[in-house]
Structure formats: structure tokens, C-alpha cells
XYZ file of C-alpha atoms in Angstrom:
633
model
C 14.826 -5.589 -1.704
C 17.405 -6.218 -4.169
C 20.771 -7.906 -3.744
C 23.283 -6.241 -1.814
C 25.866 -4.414 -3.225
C 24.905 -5.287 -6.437
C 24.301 -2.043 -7.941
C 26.902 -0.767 -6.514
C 29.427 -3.176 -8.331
C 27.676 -2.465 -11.726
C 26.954 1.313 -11.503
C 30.680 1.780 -12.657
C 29.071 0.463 -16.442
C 26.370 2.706 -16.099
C 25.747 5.647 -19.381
C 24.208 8.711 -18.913
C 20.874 9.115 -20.620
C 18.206 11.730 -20.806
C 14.814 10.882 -20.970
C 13.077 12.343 -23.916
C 10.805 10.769 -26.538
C 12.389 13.282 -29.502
C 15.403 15.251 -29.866
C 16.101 18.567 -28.388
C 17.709 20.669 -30.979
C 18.629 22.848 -28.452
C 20.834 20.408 -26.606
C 24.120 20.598 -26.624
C 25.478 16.703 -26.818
C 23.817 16.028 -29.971
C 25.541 12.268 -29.621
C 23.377 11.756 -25.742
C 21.509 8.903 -25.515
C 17.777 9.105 -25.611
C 15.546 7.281 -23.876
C 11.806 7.382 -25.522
C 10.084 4.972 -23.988
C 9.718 3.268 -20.507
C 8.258 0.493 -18.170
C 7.284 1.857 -14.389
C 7.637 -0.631 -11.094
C 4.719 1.088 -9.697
C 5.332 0.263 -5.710
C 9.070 1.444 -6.716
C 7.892 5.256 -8.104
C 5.470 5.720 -5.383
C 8.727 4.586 -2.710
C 10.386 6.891 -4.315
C 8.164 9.528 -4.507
C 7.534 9.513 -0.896
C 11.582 10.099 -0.133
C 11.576 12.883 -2.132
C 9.228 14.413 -0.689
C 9.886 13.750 2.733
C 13.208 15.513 1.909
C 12.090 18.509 0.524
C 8.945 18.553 3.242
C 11.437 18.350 5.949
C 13.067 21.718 5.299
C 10.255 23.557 6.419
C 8.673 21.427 9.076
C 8.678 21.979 12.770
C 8.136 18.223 14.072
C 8.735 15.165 11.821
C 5.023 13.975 12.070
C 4.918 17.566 10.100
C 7.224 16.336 7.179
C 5.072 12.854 6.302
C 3.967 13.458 3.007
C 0.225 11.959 2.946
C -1.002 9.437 0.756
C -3.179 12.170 -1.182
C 0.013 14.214 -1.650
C 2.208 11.068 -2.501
C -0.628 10.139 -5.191
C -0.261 13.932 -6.683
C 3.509 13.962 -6.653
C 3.010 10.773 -9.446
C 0.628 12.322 -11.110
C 2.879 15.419 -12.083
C 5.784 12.809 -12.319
C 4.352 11.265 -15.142
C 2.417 14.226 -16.730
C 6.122 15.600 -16.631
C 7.200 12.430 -18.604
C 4.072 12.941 -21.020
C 5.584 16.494 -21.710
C 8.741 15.475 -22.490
C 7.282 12.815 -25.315
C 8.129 9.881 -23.280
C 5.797 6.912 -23.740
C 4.856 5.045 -20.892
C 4.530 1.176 -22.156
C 3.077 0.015 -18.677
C 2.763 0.946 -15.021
C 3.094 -2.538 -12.991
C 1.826 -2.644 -9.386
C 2.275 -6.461 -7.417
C -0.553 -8.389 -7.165
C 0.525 -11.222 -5.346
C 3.972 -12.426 -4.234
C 5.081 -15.741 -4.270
C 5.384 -17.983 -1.230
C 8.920 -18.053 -1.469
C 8.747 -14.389 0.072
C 6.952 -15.303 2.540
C 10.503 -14.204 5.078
C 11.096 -11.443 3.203
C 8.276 -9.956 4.151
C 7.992 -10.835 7.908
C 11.426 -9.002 7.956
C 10.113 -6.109 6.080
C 7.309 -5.885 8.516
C 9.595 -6.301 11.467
C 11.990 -3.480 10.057
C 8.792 -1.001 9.707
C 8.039 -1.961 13.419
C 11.466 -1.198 14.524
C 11.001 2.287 12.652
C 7.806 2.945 14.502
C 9.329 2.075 18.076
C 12.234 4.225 17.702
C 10.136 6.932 16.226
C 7.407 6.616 18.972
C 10.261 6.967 21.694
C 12.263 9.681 20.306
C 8.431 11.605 20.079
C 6.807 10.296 23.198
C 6.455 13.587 24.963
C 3.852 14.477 21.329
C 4.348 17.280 18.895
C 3.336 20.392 18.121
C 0.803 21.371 15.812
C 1.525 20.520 12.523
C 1.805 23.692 10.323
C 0.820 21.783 7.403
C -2.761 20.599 9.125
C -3.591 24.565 8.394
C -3.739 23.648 4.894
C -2.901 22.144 1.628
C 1.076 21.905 0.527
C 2.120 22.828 -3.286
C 3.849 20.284 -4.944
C 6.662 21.552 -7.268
C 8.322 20.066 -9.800
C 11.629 19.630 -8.407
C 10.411 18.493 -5.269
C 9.826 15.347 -6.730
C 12.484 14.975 -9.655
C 15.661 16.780 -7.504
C 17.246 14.629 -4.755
C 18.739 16.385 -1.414
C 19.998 15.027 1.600
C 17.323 13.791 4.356
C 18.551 15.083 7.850
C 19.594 12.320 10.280
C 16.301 13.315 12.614
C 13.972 12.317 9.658
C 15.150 9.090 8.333
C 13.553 6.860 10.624
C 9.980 8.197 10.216
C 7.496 5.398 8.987
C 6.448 4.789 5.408
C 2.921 5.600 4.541
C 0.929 2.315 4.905
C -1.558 2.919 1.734
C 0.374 5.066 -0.318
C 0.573 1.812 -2.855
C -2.794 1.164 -3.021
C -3.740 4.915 -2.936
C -1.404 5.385 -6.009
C -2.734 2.352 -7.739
C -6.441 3.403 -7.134
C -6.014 7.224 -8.548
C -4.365 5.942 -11.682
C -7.561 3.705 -12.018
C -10.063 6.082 -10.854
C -9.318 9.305 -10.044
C -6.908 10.813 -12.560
C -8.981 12.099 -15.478
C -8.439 15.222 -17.306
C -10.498 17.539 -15.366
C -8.581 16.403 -12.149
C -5.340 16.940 -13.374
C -5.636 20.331 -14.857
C -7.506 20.970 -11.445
C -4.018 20.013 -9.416
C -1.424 20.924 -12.205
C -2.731 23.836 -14.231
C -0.514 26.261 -11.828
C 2.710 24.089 -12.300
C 2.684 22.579 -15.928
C 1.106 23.324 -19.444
C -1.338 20.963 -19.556
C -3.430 22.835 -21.624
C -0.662 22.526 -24.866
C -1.038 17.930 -24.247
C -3.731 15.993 -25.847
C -4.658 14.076 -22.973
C -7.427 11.086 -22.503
C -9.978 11.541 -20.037
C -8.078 8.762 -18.143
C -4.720 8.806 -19.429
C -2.717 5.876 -17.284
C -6.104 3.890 -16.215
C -5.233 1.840 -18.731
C -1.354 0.936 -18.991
C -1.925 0.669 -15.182
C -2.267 -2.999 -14.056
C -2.553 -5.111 -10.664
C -0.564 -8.653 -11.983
C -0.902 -12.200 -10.970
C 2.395 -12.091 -9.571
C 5.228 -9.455 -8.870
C 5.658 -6.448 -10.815
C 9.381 -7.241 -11.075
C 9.154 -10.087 -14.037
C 6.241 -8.392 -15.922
C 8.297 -5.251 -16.180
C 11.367 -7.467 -17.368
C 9.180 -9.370 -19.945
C 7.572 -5.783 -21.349
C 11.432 -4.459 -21.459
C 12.393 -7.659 -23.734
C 9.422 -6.968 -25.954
C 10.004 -3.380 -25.933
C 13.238 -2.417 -25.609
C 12.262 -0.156 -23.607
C 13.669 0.934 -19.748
C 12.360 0.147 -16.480
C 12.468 2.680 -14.213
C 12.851 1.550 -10.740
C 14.884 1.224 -7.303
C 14.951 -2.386 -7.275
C 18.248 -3.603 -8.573
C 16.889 -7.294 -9.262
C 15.314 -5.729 -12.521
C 19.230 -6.100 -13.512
C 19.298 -10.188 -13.232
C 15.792 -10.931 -15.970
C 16.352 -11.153 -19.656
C 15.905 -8.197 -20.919
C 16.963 -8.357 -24.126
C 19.319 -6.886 -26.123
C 17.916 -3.236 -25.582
C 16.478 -3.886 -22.577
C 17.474 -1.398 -19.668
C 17.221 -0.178 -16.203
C 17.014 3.272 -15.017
C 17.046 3.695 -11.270
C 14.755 6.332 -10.468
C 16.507 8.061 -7.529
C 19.185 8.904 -10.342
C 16.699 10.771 -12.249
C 17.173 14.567 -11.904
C 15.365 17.500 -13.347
C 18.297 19.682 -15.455
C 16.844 23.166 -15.857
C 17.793 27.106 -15.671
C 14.786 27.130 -13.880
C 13.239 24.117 -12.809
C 9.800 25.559 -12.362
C 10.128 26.439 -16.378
C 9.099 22.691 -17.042
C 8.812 23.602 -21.271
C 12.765 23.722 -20.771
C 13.433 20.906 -18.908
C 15.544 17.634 -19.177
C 15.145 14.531 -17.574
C 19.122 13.391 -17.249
C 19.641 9.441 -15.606
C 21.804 6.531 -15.293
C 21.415 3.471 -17.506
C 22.255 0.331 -17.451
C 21.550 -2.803 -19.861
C 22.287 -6.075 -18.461
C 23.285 -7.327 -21.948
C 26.215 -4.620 -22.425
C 27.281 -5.328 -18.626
C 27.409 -8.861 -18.931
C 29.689 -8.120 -22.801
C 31.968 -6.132 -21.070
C 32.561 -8.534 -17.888
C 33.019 -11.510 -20.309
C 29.828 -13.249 -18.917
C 26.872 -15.105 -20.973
C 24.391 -12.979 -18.005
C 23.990 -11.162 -14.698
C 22.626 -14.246 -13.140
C 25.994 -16.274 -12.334
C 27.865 -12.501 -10.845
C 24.685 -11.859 -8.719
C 24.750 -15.338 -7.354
C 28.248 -15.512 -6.259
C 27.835 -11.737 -4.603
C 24.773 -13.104 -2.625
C 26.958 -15.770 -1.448
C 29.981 -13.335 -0.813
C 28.568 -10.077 -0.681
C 32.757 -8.823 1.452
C 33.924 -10.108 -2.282
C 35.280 -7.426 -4.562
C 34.698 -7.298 -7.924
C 37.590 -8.697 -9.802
C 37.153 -12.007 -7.379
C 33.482 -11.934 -8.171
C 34.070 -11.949 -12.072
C 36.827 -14.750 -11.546
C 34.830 -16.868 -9.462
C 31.812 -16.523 -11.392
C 33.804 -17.540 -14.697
C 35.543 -20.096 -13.133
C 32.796 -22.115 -11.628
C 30.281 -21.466 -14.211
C 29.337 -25.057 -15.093
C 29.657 -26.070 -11.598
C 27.530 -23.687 -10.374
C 24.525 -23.989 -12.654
C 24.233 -27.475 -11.596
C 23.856 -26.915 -8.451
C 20.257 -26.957 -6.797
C 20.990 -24.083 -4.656
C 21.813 -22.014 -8.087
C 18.732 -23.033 -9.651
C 16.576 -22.147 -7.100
C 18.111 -18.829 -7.185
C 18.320 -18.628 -10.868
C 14.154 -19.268 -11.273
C 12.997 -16.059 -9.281
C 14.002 -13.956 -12.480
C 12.569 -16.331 -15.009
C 9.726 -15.073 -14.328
C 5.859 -16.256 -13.102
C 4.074 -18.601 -15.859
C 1.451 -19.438 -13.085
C 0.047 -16.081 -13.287
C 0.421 -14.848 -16.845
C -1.807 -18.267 -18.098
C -4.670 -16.369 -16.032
C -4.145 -12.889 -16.622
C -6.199 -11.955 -19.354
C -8.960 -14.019 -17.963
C -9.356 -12.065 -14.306
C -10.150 -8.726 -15.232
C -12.499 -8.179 -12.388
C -9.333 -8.228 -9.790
C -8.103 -4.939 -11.948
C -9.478 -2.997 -9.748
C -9.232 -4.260 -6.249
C -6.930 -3.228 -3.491
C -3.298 -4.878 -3.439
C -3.911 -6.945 -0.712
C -7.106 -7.834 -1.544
C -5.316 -8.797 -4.914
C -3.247 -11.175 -2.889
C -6.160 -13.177 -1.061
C -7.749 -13.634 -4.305
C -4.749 -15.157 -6.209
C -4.469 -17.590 -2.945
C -7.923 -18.997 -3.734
C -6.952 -18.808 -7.551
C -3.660 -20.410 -7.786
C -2.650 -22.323 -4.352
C -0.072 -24.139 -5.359
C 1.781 -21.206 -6.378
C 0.338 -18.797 -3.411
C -0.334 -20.793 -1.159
C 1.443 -23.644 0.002
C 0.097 -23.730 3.486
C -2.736 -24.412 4.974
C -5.060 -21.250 4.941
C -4.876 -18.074 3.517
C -2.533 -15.124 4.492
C -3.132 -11.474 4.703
C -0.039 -9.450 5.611
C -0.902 -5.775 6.973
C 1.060 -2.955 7.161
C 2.460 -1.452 10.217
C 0.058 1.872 11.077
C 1.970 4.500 12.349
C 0.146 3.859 15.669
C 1.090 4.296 19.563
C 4.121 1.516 19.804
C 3.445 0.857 23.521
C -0.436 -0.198 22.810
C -2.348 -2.389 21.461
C -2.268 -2.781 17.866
C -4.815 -0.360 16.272
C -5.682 -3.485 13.625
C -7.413 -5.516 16.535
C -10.580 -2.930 15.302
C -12.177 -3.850 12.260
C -11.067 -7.086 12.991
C -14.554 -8.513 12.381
C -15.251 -6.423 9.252
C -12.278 -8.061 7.728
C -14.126 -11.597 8.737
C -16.998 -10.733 7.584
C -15.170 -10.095 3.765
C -12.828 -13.272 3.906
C -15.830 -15.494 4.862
C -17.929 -13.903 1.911
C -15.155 -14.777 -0.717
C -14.846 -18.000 1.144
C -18.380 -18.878 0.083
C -17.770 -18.208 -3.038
C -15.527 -20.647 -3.635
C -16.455 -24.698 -4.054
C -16.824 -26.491 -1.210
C -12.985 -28.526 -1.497
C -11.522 -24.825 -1.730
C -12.744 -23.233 0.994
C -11.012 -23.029 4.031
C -11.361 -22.707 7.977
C -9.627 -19.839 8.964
C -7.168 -16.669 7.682
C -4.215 -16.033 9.180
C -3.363 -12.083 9.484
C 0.238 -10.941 10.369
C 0.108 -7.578 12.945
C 2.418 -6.447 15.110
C 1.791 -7.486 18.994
C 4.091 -5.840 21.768
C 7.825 -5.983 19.881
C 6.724 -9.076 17.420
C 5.146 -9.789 14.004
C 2.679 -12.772 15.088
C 0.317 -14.902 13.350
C -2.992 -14.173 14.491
C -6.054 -16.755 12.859
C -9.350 -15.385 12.135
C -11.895 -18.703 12.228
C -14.187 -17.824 9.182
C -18.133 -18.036 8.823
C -20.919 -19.598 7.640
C -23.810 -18.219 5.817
C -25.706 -18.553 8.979
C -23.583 -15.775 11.131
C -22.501 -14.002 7.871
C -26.400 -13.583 7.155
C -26.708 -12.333 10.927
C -23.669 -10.068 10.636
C -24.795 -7.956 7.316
C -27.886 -7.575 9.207
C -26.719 -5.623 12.121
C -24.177 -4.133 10.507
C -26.456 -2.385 7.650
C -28.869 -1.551 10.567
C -26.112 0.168 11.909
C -25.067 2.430 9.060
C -28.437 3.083 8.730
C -29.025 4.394 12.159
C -26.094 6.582 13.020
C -26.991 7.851 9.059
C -30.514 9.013 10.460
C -29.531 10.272 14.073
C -26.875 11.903 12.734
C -27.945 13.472 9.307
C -25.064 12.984 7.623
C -25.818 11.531 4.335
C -22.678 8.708 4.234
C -21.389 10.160 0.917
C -19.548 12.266 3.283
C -16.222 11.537 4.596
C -17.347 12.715 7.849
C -20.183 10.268 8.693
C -17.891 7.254 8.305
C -15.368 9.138 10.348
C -17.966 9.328 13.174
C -19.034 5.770 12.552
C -15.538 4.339 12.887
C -15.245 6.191 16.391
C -18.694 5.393 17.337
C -17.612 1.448 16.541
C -14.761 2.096 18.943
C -16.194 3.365 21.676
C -19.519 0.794 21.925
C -16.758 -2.068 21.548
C -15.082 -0.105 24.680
C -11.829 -0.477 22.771
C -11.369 3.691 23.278
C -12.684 5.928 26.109
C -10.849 9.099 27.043
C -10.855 10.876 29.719
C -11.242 14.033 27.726
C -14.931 12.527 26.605
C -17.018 12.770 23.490
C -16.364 16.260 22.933
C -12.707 15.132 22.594
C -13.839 13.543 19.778
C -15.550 16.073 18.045
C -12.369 18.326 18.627
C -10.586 15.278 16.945
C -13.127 15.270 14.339
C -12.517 18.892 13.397
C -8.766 19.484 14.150
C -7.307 16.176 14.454
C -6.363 15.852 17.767
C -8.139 16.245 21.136
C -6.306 18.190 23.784
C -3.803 21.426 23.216
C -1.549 20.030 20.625
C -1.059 16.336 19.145
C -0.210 13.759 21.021
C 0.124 9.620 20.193
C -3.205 9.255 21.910
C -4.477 11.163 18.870
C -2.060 9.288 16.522
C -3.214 5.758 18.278
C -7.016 7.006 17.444
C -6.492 8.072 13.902
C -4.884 4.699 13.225
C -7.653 3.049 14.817
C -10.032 5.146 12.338
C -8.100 3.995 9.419
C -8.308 0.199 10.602
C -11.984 0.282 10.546
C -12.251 2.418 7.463
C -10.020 -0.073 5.700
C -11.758 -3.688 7.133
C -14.630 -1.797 5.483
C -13.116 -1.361 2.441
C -11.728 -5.105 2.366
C -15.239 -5.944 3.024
C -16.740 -3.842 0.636
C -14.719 -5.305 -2.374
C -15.037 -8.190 -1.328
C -18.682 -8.627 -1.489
C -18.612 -8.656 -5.110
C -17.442 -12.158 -4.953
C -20.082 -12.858 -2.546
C -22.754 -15.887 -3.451
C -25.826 -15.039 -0.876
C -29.114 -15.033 -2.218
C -31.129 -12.975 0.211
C -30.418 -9.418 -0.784
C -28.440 -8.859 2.483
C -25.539 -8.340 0.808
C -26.835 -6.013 -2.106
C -28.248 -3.940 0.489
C -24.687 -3.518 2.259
C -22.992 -2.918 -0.453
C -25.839 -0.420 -1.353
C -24.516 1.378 1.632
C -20.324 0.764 1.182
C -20.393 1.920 -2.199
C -19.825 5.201 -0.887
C -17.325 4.763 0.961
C -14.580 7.737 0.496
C -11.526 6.786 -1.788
C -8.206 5.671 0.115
C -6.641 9.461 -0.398
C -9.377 10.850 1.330
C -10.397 7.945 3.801
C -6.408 7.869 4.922
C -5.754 11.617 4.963
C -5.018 13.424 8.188
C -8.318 14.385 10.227
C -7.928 17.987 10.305
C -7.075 18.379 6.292
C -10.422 16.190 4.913
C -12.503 18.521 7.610
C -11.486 21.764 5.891
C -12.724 20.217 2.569
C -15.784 18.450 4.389
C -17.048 21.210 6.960
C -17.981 19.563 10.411
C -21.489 21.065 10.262
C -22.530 19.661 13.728
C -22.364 21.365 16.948
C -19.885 20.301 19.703
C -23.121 19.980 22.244
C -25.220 17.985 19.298
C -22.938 15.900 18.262
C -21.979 14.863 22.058
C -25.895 14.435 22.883
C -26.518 11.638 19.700
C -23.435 10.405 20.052
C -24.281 9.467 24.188
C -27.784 8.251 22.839
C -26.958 5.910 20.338
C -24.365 4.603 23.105
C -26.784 3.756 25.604
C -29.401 2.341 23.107
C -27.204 0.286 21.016
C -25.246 -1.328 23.818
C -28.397 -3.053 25.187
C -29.080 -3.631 21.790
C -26.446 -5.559 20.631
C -25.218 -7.172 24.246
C -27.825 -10.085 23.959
C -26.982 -10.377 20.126
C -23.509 -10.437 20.782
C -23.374 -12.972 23.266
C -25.603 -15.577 21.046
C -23.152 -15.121 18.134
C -20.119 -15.560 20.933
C -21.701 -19.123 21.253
C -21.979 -19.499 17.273
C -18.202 -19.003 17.087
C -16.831 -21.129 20.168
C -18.688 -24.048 18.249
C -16.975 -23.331 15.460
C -13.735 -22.857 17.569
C -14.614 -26.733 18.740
C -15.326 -27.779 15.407
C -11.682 -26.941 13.620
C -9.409 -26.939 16.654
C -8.315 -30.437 16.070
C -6.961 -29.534 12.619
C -5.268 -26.362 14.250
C -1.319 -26.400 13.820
C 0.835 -23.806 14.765
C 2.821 -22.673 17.943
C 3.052 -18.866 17.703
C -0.776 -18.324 17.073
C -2.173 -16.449 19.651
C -6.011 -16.985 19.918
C -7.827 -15.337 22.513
C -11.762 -14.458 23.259
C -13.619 -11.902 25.207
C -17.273 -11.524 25.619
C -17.739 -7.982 23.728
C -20.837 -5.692 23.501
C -20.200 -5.357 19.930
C -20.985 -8.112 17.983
C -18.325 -7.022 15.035
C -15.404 -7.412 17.946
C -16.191 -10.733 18.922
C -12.620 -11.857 18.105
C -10.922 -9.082 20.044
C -7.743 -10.650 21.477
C -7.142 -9.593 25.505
């Protein structure tokens, strides 16, 4: 989050630069500074990707649910961000996404949460009457060029719209995976000259890496190596060493500098810089570290009584605790970087899932307390209900108790403790993990399940579409959903993506329910690969998760992965299968259900009197499906 005011006390020192990895004869400052080579804070490009868009979406958008840029959007806007960069000869060093945060965050991130759920309030209440049709649900948006390298003002009515919730790992994920050659001429042929780069089949899969820590310090260490720039928003980039050429570039100052910024052979990339170790020279300070300190302290302080108290109690202050404490969160995370090279496996798992690992991995730098912590996004959900992440609830088990296995018997641990938003609060809410007894019983069902709404339906589950229908299917045999506007709702839902006249938060609250089980599968899926059981069970399932869609299809809007999908099934067909395998499977898994209920309260018995904790909530239901045991009330 940076330290406030900081940057705007330093951005007086700050030099004009263009970004450029050779010289432009054609320019006319032959004596500009040239940046050729840079560090990305990955979170901090796809952040600001996401305003820019938002700002340029919003001038043609007739609700603000219209103007969200989606994460499949969001994921293409880097894409021609850094094929722009690639144009313009600048070499990308590395592209750093977080992979786990240190404890001491721990607040930082409650508040973050909090603020996103004080977003989605006042957005759900300044919207509660619904929307209109989104005009951008009839099909795909360009993506220019200056759309995401020119900045414009964001009206007032659009600034308190929600963030994406997987844009990061969507981002992180297409860099990996999805980004090869023939998928970027596919999106950018129209808008760039691709065809005049050399470009790998992958070109950032790569420089693009998930570290044991935050992406802050690796990006500072790289930039001390390098001397090259990090581009981000994050102003704390300012306070690590550096180096002597070390710099910071902060990417909403970046603007495209054209006659014609469509004409991207003629553009420029123009930005402010600023290096630490020239700051520091020309305040008459040995570093950042002391100024930023005494701001923190006294962020109503000016300047000139920063600079002299800083001077003044120099010695003083680096002696105190207090200043040392402070002083360590930019000398960066040895912890991690002693493991790094050895944990290539977690290069490609989702951020959070990144997270739980290094909490198994390295406690005593993640992990502090007593169980492991998994801290979800706000969806952008119905405020007023119940939060959509109380679905999939059990999938998410299901993967924490497989890696929990894994482990040796003195690291495992009871329980998982999730933070969602309940009413107006973040809460804790504990998950009580498995054994291999009920996970055994739990891959079971669930593969049978796959398996049958795969046949009745014939869908093969390479489609997005089957697990849409499976997610709502898993909804309504939990009861968690039922509308009055019944299963042909759904399959209006399925094929515009909402179920009455126009869009409503009913369709919103269903969507995000969608995406909750889609995602607990996709924790679940990745998570199997650390899995130990020996009976095949969990080959077979994830046989059948492997094809689950990517996040920038699996999170995309309804309505826009239907036109690239065709809903092949009848309104009348799909509502007949859908009412059969309702009937049959809630007999079927009622008695199954209620044995496993018994399973758990034993369990619940068993590690109660180690439970600590106040604000955990823990509450049971008897459920007729067996994956929503844990439902709270």
C-alpha cells in the first residue's frame, strides 16, 4: 500500500525518461534519458491495467457493471502492454508476482479486504434496483493501445466499482500458459506489427515467476543487480537498496507520446524516474529509509521538517526497536530466496494456493499461528446475502486436507482458517480438515458425480459449459439456490447471463456463486498434485479436473464464454435432466451425507479442546449434499 505521502514528497526529484531499449534518431532531445531495461511488480501492472481500462471503458458504458473490464480483457491489455515494450527494444529482466506475504501483513490485509467490502456495499446500494443489459455482453471489446498506456479522468460514478477478484492470478496464469506466439498474433495482429518481432513461442513464461515471498524485495534485489527500473505503483520500491542505478518508474506516469497513437512503429513511451540513491544525494541523507520512517510517524510533517528531523535524530533513531522493525521489511526475505530454486513445482500454481504451500514450507516465517490461513477475495456478489464463498466450501476441504496428508505427521495440522466476508465483517471462519478415511469417501462421490451429469448431459467436460451446469447443479441439490423463476431460469442464465428481463444482483449473487465452486475446484485440482493416496482415487479425479477451463474463461461473464461455447441444449432438455438428476441424486446422497455428518462431529469432538479463538464462527447443518457439510446457517 505504500507509505503515505511519500511519493508525493519525492516526486519533486523525479527526471523524465522515455522508455526505449535504443536511440531514436528521430527524437528531438538527443540528451533524454533512456531507459532500456526494466523489472515488472506483476500484481502492480495488472492494478494498473485494470484502472485504465475502467477509464476508457466507462466512456461508452450505460451502467457501471458495463465498464468492469473482465479478467480475460485485463490479461489482454498486459499482453499488448508488454508486446508494446518488446517493440520499443525494452528488455524485460523479470515479471514478479507475490507468492506469499509475510505474517507481519497479516492487518494489512484484513483492512484491504474490509476496504473491498466497503466498495461492494456502497456499490450494491447505489445499484440495488439492477442494471440494464450490458452492451458489452453482445460481444467482444477491442483493446487499443492507448487505452491502456494514456491516463484520463475516472468519473465520480465509477470509482467505487470493485476490483476484479482473479485478475492476478488470471494474469499470472496467461503469462505461464496461454501467451504463445500463435495467441498473440491471434489478439494483436490488428493493433501492432507483430509480424516484424522475433518472438518465442512463450515469450514471458519464463521471466515470469510466483516468489517465496513478496514481489516487492525480489524486484529491488533484480534492480541492484541490474540497474535496471521497476515499474510499479507501489512507492515502497523507493525505501530497498537499489543500487546506484537502481530506479523506479511508477507506471500510472507512463504515457504513450504519438501523432497517432494507434501508429505504434512511432511511438514513445515518456515516464517519471526516480533513483533512491540520487534522492537520498540531493537531501543530504545516507538512504530513503530514515525520511520514510519519520513521515510514517508524521505523515501532517512537511518536507523541510522531515529532512531536519530525519538528520537530526539519525543515530537515535536507528537504535531504536521500533526503527528496526520498520527498517527490516525492505531488507528483503532470506527465508524464501534459500528455497527458491529448489520449489519449482509451486511455479505454476495459483497465488493463493502459492501462499498455503509456503505456510507448510516455511512456518516460522508464514505462519506464526496456529493453522494455516487462506485469505479470499471479496466476489462482487449480492452485499445483503450470504457470502457466495460458503459454496465450494467443501471442495476447498477436500484440497487443504490432501496437501495436509502430504505433509509428516508433526506438520500437519487440524484445521484452516479462511477469511470471507459475513454480513458487514471480515471473520475467521475454520474449516476442520480430513482424514484419508472421509477424503477417500469424498473423491468417490465427487468423481461419480462429474461422471454422471457428464453422461446425462452429453457435454464432454472439456467444455466450459458442462462445469457451468455442474456448479449450478451443486447449488441447487445443496438447496443453497432455488428461484422462483425455475430451471429454465437457469438455462436463460446459462445462455445470456442473467435470468429475468435484464440483470439483476440475483444474477450477480449466482454468477459469484458459479465462480466459488469453479475456483474450490481449481484449489482442489492443484492441489492434488501434492496428494499422497495410494488407491487411484485421486488419479482418477484429477483425470477428470484436468480439464477444467483456464481462470479467463472459467471467470468471464456468462453470456460472453456462451457465444464462444454455443449452449447446444434445448431449454425443455436441459430443464427435464436437470429435474432428474435432482430427484435421483438427492436420495442418493441424503443417507451418505448424513454418515459423513457423524464422521466430522467426531472430529469436531476430537480438536475442540485445542480450539482458541473468539471471533470464529462455527456452525453445522445437516445438508443433502455431502460436499456442503460445513455450510454455516
Amino acid at each position: 500500500m505504500g507509505i503515505l505521502r511519500l511519493r508525493h514528497h519525492l516526486l519533486p526529484f523525479s527526471q523524465t525518461v522515455y522508455l526505449e531499449g535504443k536511440a531514436d534518431n528521430s527524437q528531438e532531445d538527443a540528451s533524454c534519458i533512456r531507459v532500456p531495461s526494466v523489472i515488472i511488480d506483476g500484481p502492480s501492472l495488472v492494478y494498473n491495467i485494470f484502472s485504465r481500462l475502467l477509464s476508457w471503458f466507462s466512456l461508452h458504458s450505460a451502467t457501471p457493471i458495463d465498464a468492469l473490464p473482465t479478467s480475460d480483457e485485463i490479461s489482454k491489455g498486459v499482453m499488448l502492454y508488454l508486446l508494446q515494450l518488446k517493440l520499443l527494444g525494452v528488455k524485460i529482466e523479470k515479471i514478479y508476482f507475490d507468492g506469499a506475504l509475510p505474517a507481519e501483513k497479516h492487518e494489512t490485509r484484513v483492512l484491504r479486504l474490509e476496504n473491498s467490502r466497503r466498495r461492494l456495499q456502497l456499490f450494491c446500494t447505489e445499484t440495488r434496483h439492477g442494471f440494464k443489459s450490458p452492451k458489452h455482453y453482445r460481444g467482444y471489446r477491442a483493446i487499443h493501445l492507448e487505452s491502456i498506456l494514456c491516463s484520463r479522468p475516472l468519473l465520480a460514478r465509477y470509482k467505487n466499482l470493485p476490483n476484479d477478484p482473479f485478475m492476478v492470478p488470471t494474469v499470472f496464469e496467461d503469462l505461464k500458459l496461454r501467451w504463445n506466439k500463435e495467441a498473440i498474433c491471434q489478439i494483436a495482429r490488428d493493433i501492432l506489427p507483430v509480424n516484424s518481432l522475433d518472438l518465442e513461442d512463450f515469450p514471458w513464461a519464463t521471466i515470469t515467476t510466483m516468489v517465496s515471498g513478496e514481489a516487492d524485495s525480489y524486484c529491488g534485489s533484480t534492480a541492484k543487480l541490474t540497474g535496471s527500473a521497476v515499474l510499479t505503483n507501489d512507492s515502497d520500491l523507493l525505501l530497498y537498496d537499489l543500487g546506484t542505478d537502481g530506479s523506479v518508474i511508477f507506471l500510472d506516469s507512463i504515457e504513450l507520446t504519438a501523432p497517432d497513437p494507434r501508429q505504434s512503429t512511432q511511438c514513445q513511451l515518456r515516464a517519471s524516474m526516480l533513483r533512491p540513491s540520487l534522492v537520498a544525494l540531493r537531501l543530504g541523507i545516507p538512504n530513503l529509509l530514515s525520511f520514510a520512517y519519520v513521515l510514517k510517524t508524521n505523515p501532517e510533517l512537511g518536507i523541510a521538517e522531515l529532512l531536519q528531523r530525519s538528520k537530526n535524530t539519525q543515530e537515535a533513531m536507528e537504535a531504536s526497536l521500533n526503527y528496526q522493525r520498520f527498517a527490516r521489511e525492505y531488507q528483503g526475505d532470506a527465508h524464501s530466496r534459500q528455497v527458491m530454486n529448489s520449489t519449482q513445482q509451486i511455479q505454476f500454481l495459483d497465488t493463493r494456493i502459492s501462499e498455503l504451500f509456503w505456510q507448510y514450507e516455511l512456518p516460522f516465517a508464514y505462519m506464526p499461528w496456529d493453522s494455516p490461513r487462506m485469505y479470499l477475495p471479496i466476489l462482487n456478489e449480492d452485499h445483503t446475502r450470504q457470502c457466495a464463498w460458503i459454496q465450494g466450501r467443501s471442495y476447498r476441504n477436500l484440497g487443504y486436507s490432501l496437501l495436509n496428508i502430504s505433509r509428516l505427521p508433526n506438520e500437519r495440522h487440524t484445521r484452516v482458517t479462511e477469511f470471507i466476508r459475513r454480513g458487514q465483517r471480515i471473520v475467521e471462519d475454520t474449516l476442520l480438515l480430513s482424514n484419508e478415511e472421509s477424503i477417500a469417501a469424498y473423491t468417490k462421490i465427487l468423481c461419480d458425480r462429474l461422471t454422471s451429469i457428464q453422461v446425462e448431459f452429453g457435454i464432454s467436460n472439456n467444455s466450459p459449459q458442462f462445469w457451468r451446469i455442474f456448479a449450478l447443479f451443486d447449488l441447487y441439490i445443496s438447496g443453497a439456490e432455488s428461484t422462483s423463476r425455475g430451471i429454465q431460469g437457469l438455462a436463460r442464465f446459462l445462455s445470456l447471463g442473467y435470468m429475468g428481463e435484464r440483470l439483476e444482483w440475483t444474477d450477480l449473487h449466482l454468477a459469484a456463486q458459479v465462480q466459488s465452486i469453479l475456483y474450490s475446484l481449481r484449489i482442489l485440482r492443484q492441489l492434488i498434485r501434492f496428494s499422497e493416496l495410494s488407491n487411484g482415487l485421486a488419479m482418477r479425479l484429477d483425470s477428470l479436473l484436468e480439464t477444467l477451463p483456464p481462470l479467463h474463461i472459467m471467470m468471464a461473464p456468462v453470456c460472453l464464454e456462451t457465444r464462444e461455447y454455443i449452449f447446444s441444449i434445448r431449454i425443455d432438455q436441459f430443464s427435464e435432466i436437470f429435474m432428474q438428476l435432482l430427484a435421483r441424486n438427492r436420495s442418493d446422497y441424503r443417507g451418505a451425507a448424513e454418515q459423513t455428518m457423524e464422521i466430522e462431529l467426531s472430529r469436531e469432538e476430537d480438536v475442540s479442546g485445542d480450539h482458541v479463538g473468539t471471533n470464529v464462527v462455527r456452525s453445522y447443518k445437516q445438508s443433502s449434499n455431502i460436499y456442503e457439510l460445513l455450510q454455516e446457517q
